Short mmCIF file of C-alpha atoms in Angstrom, two decimals:
data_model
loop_
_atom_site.label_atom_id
_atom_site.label_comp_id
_atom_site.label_asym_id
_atom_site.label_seq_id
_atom_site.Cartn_x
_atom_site.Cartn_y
_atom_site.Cartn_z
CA UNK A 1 0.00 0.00 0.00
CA UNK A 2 1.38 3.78 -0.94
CA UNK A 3 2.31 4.91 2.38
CA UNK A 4 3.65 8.19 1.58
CA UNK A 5 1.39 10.20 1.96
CA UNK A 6 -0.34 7.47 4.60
CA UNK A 7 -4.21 7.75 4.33
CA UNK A 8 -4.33 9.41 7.62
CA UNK A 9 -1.59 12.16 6.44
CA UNK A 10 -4.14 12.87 3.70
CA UNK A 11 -7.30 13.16 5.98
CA UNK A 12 -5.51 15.55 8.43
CA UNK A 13 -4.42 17.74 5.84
CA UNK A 14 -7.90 18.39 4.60
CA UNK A 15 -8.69 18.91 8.64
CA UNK A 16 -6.18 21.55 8.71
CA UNK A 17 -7.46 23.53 5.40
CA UNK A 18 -11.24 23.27 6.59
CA UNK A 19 -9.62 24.57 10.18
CA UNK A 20 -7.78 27.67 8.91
CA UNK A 21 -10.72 28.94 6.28
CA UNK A 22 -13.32 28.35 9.34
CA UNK A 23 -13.38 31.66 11.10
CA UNK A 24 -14.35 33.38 7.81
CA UNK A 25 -17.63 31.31 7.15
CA UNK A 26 -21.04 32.39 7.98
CA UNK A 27 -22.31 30.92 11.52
CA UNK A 28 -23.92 27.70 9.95
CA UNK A 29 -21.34 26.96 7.71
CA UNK A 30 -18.41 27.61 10.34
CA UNK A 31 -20.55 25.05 12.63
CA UNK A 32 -20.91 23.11 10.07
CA UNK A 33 -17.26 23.09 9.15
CA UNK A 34 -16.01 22.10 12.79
CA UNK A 35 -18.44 19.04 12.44
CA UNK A 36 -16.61 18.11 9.05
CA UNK A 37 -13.48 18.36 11.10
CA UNK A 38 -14.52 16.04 13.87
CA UNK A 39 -15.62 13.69 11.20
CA UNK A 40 -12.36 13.73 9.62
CA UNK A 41 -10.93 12.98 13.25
CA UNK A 42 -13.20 10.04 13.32
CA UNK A 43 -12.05 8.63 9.81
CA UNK A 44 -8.39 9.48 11.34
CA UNK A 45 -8.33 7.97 14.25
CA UNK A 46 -10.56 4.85 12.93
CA UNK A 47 -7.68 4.46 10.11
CA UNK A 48 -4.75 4.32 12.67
CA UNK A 49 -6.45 2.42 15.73
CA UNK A 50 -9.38 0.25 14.05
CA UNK A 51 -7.60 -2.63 12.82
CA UNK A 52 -6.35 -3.51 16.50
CA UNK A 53 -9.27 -2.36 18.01
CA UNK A 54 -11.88 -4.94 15.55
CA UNK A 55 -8.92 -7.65 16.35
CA UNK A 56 -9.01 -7.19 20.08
CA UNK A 57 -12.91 -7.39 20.20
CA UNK A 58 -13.46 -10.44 17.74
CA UNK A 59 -10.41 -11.78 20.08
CA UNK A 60 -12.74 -10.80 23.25
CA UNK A 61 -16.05 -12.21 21.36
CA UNK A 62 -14.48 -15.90 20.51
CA UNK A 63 -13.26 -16.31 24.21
CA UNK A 64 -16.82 -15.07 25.18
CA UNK A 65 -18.65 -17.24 22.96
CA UNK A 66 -16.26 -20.11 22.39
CA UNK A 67 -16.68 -19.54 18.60
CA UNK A 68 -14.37 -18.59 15.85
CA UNK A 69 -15.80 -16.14 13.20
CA UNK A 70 -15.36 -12.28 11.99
CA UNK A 71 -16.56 -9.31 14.00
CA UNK A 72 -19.57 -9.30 12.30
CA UNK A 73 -20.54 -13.13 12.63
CA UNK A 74 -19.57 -12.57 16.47
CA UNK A 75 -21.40 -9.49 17.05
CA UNK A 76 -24.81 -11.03 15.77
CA UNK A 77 -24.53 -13.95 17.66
CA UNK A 78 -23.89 -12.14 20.78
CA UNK A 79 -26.56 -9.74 20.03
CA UNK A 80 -29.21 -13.01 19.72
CA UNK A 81 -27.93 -14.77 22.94
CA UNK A 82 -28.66 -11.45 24.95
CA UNK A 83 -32.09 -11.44 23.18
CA UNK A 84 -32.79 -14.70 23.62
CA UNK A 85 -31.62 -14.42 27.87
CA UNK A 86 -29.30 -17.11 27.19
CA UNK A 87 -26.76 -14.51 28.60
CA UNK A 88 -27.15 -11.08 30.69
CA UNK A 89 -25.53 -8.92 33.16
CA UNK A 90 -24.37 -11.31 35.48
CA UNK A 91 -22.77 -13.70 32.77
CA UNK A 92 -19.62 -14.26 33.60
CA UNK A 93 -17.09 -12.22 31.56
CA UNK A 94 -19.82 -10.45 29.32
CA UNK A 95 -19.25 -6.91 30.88
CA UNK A 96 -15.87 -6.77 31.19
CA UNK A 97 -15.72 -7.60 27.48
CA UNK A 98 -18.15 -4.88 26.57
CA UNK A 99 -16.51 -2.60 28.41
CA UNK A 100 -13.03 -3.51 26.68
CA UNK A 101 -14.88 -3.17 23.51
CA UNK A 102 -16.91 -0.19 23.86
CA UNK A 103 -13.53 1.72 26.03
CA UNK A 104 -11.89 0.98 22.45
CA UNK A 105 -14.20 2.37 20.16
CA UNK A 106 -15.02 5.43 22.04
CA UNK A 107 -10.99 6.01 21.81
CA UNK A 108 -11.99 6.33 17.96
CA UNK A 109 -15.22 8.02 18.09
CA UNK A 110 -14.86 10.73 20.88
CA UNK A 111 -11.45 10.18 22.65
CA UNK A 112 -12.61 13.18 25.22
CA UNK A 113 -15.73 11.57 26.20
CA UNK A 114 -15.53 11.38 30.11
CA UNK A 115 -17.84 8.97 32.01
CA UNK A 116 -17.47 7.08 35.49
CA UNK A 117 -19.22 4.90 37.09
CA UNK A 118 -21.73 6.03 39.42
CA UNK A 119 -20.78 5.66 43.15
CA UNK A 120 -23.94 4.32 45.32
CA UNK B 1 -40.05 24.80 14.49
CA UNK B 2 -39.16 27.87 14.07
CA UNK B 3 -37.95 30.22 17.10
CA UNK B 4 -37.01 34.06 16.23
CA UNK B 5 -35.97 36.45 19.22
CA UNK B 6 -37.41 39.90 18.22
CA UNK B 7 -38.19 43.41 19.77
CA UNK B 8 -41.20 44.95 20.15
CA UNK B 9 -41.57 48.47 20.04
CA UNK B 10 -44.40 50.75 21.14
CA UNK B 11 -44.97 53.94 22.57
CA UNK B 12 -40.87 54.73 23.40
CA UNK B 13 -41.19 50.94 25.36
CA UNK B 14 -39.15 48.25 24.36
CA UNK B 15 -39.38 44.42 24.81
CA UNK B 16 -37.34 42.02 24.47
CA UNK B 17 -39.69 38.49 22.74
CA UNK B 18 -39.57 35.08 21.51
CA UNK B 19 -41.72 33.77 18.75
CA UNK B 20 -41.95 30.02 17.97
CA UNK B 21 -44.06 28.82 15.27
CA UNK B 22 -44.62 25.71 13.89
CA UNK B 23 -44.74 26.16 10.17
CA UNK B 24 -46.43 22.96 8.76
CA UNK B 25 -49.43 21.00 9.72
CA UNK B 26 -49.40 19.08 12.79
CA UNK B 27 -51.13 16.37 14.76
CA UNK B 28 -51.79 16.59 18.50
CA UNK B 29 -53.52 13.16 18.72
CA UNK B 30 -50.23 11.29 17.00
CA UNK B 31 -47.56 13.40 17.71
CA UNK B 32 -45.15 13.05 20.98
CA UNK B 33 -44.97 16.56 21.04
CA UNK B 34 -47.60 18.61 22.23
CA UNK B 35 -49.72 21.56 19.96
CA UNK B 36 -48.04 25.05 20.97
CA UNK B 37 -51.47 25.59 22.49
CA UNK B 38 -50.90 22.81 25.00
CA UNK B 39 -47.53 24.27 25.66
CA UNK B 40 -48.59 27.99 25.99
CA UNK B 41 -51.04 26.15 29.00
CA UNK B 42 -48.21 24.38 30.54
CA UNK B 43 -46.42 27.60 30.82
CA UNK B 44 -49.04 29.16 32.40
CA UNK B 45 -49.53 26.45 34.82
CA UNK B 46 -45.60 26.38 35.56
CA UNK B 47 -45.52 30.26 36.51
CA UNK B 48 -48.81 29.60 38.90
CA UNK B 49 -46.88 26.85 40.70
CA UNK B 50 -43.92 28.94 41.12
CA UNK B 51 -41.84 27.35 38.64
CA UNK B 52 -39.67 29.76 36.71
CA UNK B 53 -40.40 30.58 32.93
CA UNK B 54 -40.31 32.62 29.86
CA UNK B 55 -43.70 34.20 30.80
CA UNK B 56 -46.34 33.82 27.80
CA UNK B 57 -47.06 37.33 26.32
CA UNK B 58 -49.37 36.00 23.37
CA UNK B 59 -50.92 32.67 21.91
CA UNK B 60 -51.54 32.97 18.39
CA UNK B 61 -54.99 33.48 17.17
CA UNK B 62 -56.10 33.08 13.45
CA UNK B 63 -56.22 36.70 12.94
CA UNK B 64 -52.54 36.71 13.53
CA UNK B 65 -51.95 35.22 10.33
CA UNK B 66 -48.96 33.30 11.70
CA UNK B 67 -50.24 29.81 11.92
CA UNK B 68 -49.62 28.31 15.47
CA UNK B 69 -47.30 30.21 17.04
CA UNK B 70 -46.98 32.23 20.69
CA UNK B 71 -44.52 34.73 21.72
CA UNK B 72 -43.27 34.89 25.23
CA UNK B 73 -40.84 37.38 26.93
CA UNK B 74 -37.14 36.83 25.76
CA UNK B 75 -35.29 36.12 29.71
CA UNK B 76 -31.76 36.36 29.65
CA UNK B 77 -29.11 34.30 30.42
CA UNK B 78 -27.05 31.23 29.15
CA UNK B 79 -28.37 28.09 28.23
CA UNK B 80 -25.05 26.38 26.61
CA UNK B 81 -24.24 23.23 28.78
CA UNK B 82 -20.48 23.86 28.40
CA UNK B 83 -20.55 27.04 29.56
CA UNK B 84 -22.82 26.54 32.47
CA UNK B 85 -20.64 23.76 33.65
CA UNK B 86 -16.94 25.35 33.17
CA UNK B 87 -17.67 29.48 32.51
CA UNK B 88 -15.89 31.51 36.08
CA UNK B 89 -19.51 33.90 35.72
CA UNK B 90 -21.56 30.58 36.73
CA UNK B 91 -18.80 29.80 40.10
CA UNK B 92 -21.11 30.98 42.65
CA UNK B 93 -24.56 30.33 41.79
CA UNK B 94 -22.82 26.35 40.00
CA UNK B 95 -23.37 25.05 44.06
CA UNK B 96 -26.88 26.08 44.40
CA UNK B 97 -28.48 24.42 41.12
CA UNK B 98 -29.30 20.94 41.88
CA UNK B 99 -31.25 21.85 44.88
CA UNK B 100 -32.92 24.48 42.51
CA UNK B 101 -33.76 22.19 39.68
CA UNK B 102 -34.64 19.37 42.64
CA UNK B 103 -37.65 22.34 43.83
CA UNK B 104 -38.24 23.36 40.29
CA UNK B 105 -39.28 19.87 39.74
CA UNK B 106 -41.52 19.71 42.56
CA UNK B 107 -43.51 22.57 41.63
CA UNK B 108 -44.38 21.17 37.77
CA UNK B 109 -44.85 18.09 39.22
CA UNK B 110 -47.27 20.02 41.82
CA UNK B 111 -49.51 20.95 38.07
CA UNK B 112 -52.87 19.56 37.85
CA UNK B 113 -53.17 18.12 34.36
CA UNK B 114 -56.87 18.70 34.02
CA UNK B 115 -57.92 19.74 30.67
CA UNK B 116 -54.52 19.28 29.51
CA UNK B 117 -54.14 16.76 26.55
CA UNK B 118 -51.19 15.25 27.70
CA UNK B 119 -50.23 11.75 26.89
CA UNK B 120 -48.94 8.77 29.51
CA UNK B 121 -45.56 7.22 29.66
CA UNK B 122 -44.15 4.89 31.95
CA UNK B 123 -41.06 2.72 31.49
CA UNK B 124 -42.38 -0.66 30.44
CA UNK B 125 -44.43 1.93 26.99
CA UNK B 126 -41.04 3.47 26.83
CA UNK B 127 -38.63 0.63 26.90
CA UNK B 128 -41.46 -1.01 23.99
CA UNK B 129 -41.13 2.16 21.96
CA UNK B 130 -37.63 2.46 21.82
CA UNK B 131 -36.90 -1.05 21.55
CA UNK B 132 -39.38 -0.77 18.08
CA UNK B 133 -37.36 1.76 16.81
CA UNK B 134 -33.99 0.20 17.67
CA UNK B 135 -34.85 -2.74 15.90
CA UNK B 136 -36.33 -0.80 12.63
CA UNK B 137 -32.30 0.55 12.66
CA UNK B 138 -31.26 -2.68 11.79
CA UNK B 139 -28.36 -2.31 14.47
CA UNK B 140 -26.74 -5.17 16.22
CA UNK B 141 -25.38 -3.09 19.24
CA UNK B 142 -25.08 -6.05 22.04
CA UNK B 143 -24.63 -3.08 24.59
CA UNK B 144 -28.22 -1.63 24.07
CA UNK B 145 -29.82 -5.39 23.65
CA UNK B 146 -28.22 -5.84 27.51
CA UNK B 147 -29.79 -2.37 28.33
CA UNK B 148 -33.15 -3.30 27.08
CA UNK B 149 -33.33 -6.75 28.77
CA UNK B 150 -31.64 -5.95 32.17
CA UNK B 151 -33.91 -2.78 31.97
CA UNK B 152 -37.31 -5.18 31.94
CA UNK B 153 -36.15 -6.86 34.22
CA UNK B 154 -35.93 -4.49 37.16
CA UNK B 155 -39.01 -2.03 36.10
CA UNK B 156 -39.42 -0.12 39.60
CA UNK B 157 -43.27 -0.66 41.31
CA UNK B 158 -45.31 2.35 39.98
CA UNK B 159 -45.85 5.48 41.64
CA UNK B 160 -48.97 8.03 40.91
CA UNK B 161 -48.45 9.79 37.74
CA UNK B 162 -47.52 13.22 37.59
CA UNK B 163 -47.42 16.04 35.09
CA UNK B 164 -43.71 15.79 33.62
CA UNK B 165 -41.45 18.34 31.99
CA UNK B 166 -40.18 15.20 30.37
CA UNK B 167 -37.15 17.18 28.48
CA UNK B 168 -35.58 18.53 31.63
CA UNK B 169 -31.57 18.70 31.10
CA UNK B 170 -28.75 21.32 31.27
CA UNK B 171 -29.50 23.03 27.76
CA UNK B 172 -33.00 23.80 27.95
CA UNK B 173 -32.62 25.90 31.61
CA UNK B 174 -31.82 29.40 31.28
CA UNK B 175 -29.40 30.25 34.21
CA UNK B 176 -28.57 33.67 35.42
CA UNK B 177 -24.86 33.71 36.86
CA UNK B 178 -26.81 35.24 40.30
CA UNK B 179 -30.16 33.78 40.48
CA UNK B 180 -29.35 30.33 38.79
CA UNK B 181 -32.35 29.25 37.43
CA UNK B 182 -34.18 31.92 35.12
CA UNK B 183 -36.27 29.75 33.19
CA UNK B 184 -37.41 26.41 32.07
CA UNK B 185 -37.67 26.11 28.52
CA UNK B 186 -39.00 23.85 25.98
CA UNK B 187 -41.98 22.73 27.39
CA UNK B 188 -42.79 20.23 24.37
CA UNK B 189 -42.52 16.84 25.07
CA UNK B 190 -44.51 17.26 28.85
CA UNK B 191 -46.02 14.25 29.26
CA UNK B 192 -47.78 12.17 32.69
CA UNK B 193 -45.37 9.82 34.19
CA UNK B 194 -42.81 8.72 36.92
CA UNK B 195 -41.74 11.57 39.00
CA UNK B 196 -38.11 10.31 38.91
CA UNK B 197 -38.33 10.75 34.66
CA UNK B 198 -37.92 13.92 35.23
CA UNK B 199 -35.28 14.11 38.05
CA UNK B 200 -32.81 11.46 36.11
CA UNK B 201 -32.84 12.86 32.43
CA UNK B 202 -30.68 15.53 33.75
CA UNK B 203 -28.37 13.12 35.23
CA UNK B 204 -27.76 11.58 32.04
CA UNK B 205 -24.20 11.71 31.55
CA UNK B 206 -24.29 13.10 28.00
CA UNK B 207 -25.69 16.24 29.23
CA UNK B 208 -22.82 16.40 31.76
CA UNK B 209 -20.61 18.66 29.67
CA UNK B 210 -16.91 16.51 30.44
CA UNK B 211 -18.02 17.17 33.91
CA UNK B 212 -19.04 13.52 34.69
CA UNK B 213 -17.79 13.95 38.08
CA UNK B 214 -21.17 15.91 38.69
CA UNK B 215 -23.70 14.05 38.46
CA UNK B 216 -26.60 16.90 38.03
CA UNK B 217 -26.54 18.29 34.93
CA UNK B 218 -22.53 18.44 35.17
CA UNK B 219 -22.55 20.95 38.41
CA UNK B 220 -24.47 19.09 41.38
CA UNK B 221 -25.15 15.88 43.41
CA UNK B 222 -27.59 13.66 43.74
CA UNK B 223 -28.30 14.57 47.05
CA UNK B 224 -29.00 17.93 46.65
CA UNK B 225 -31.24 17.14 43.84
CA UNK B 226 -33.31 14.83 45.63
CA UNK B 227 -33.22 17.34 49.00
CA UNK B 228 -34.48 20.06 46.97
CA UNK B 229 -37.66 18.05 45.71
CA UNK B 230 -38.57 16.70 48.81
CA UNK B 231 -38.12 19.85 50.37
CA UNK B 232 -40.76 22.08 47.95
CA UNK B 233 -43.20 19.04 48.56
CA UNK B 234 -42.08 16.33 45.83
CA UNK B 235 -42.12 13.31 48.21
CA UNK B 236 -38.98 11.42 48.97
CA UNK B 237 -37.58 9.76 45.62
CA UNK B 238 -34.87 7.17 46.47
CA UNK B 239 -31.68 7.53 44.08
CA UNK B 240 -31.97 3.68 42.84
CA UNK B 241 -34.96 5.00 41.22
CA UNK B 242 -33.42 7.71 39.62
CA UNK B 243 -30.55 5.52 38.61
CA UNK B 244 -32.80 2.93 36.95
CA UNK B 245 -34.66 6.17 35.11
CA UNK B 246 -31.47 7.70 34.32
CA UNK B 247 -29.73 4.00 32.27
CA UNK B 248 -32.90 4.24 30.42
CA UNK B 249 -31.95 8.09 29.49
CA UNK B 250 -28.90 6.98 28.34
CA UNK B 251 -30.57 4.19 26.44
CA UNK B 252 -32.89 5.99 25.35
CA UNK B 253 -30.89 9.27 23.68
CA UNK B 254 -28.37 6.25 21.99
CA UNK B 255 -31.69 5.23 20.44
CA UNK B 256 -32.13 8.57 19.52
CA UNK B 257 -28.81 9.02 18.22
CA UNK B 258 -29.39 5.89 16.13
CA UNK B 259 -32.39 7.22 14.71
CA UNK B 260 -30.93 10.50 13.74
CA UNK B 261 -27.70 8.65 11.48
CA UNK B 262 -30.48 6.45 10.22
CA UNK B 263 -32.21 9.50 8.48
CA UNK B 264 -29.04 10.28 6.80
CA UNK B 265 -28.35 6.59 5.95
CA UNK B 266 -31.77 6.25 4.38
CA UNK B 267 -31.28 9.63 2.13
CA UNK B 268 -33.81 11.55 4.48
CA UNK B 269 -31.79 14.15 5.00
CA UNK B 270 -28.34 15.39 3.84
CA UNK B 271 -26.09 16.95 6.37
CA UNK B 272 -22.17 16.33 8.12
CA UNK B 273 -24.25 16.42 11.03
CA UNK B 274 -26.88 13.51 10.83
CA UNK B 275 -24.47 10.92 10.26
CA UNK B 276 -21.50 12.32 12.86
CA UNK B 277 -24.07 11.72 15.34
CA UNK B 278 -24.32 8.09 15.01
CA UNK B 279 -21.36 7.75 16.62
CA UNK B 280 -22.08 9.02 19.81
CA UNK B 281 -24.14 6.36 19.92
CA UNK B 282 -20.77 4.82 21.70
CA UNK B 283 -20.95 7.36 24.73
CA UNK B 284 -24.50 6.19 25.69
CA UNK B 285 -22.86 2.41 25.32
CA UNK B 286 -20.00 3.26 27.65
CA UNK B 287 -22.40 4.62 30.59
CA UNK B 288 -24.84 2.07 29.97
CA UNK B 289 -21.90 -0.22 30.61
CA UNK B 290 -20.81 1.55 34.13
CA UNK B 291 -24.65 1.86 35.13
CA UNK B 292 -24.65 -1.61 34.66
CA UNK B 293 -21.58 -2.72 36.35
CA UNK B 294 -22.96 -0.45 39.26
CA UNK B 295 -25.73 -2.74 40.14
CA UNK B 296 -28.61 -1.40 38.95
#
């Protein structure tokens, strides 16, 4: 694969341009314009930290489900045994692997994000 | 709907108005949201049990010419979460809020919903609703399916309805950097329900602002919250309830956030925005996860 410029180079250079003609857009557009730039953080960060992210959770899926298969496969299987009650919150294993899974893509989607767990 | 801040001028006096209008048909009987009508009534009714609002000035009539519409006085202040949560002007009066918004909440709860056509929610309709619309995504999210079932599970014993705000959050309060609370806005989706509806949708962390150390709205605790409605008269709410209504918040506005992507991904609508916020569909997933692990 070309790696110079690397696919991420490329999406933060287009970032930077829509960053520096911002301030002299209308309102809307400007708002606009700082969405398109958090989207292109989001394509970013999914480019450099998907692939080991989607390997860690269909890693974290098998073990769950003692079942080989792609994320996909995996995920919809998972999906139908919560359904179906044949798993739930106190399954052994299933929230710490959610929580593995989800802490990894909200690295991707909004790496700021703060959230805690309440304290009863 | 539309919403235009104007000022009215007359005889060397000047005010300062809001206008919303709704400018295509609309449904009471299907809609979630109420006519603007029903809302100008609820405002009235908030100011008469001492809750504080953008006093109504005018309902539209035909004559008007401006379809349904009503104009009420324009209060200042800030309503921007961020700012409300992190701004030095807010320091002082940032202590006080919870307790406020815990009285506020006692006084529209206080509202007799005579003559009001206001629908009924309670959490076994809601989770039903949003599970419906979940499933018409076409998402496999096994986060949310956990939500929903661990949810049904645990459905709290009913309490007496009362007349809800139902979109209660930091965002649609005006606060005053002295007073605090100026105004509760956005009066829309008021619906009959479970008292603790109200007092957990502004718990939901994604209205927190970064500040998820703060449980109300980003600047208070529970306690205060929950001293401040049983104090104006709101009955003693215990915080598992609030915690149960606040995961399905959370559940809830990922639903939402579903939805909203889904209208892009279907052609509905064309925007950056629509689709960018499908993925905070993750930060509902991430709370629902430490609600979870908490107990509930």
């Amino acid at each position: 694969m070309i790696e110079h410029p690397k696919a991420e180079e490329l999406v933060e250079a287009v970032a930077k341009w829509i960053d520096s003609v911002r301030p002299n857009l209308p309102p809307r557009d400007a708002f606009l314009a700082r969405v398109a730039v958090n989207v292109l953080g989001v394509v970013g960060r999914e480019l450099t930290l998907g692939p080991a992210a989607e390997a860690n959770a269909v890693r974290r899926l098998s073990a769950l489900l003692g079942q080989e298969g792609d994320f996909q496969a995996l995920n919809a299987q998972l999906c139908e045994a919560i359904r179906d009650g044949e798993m739930d919150v106190e399954t052994p294993g299933l929230l710490a692997a959610l929580k593995a899974n989800i802490t990894e893509q909200i690295a991707i989607d909004q790496p700021n994000y703060s959230s805690v767990r309440p304290t009863t | 709907m539309e919403t235009w801040a104007f000022t009215a001028v007359a005889e060397g006096v000047r005010k300062d108005l809001i206008l919303r209008r709704r400018p295509g048909p609309f449904d009471e009987e299907t809609s979630r949201s109420t006519s603007l009508a029903t809302e100008a009534a609820l405002i009235r009714a908030a100011e008469k049990a001492g809750a504080p609002v953008a006093p109504l000035i005018h309902l539209a009539v035909p004559e008007d010419g401006l379809g349904e519409a009503h104009i009420t006085l324009r209060i200042s202040g800030e309503t921007l979460g961020r700012k409300i949560v992190s701004d030095p002007k807010f320091e002082t009066v940032r202590p006080h809020l919870a307790r406020q918004c815990g009285q506020i909440l006692a006084r529209i709860h206080s509202i007799s919903p005579v003559g009001l056509p206001l629908k009924t929610a309670d959490a076994g309709e809601e989770l039903d609703r949003y599970e419906a619309v979940y499933r018409a995504t076409g998402a496999e999210r096994p986060i949310l399916e956990l939500a929903f079932q661990h949810l049904r599970k645990s459905i709290p014993k009913p309490l007496p309805d009362v007349l809800l705000h139902a979109d209660f959050r930091n965002g649609n309060l005006m606060i005053d950097p002295d007073k605090g609370v100026a105004a509760v806005l956005d009066w829309e989706l008021s619906h009959l329900g479970d008292p603790a509806e109200d007092l957990s949708w502004i718990c939901v962390n994604s209205w927190r602002f970064g500040r998820s150390d703060k449980p109300v709205g980003g600047f208070g605790d529970y306690q205060d919250l929950l001293e401040g409605y049983a104090e104006a008269g709101g009955g003693e709410i215990p915080l598992s309830r609030v915690l149960y209504w606040q995961t399905l918040g959370s559940l809830k506005w990922g639903v939402m956030c579903l939805m909203m992507y889904e209208s892009y991904a279907s052609g509905g609508t064309v925007s950056v925005e629509r689709p960018m916020i499908g993925r905070r569909v993750s930060e509902t997933e991430i709370d629902l996860v430490h609600l979870m692990e908490a107990g509930l």
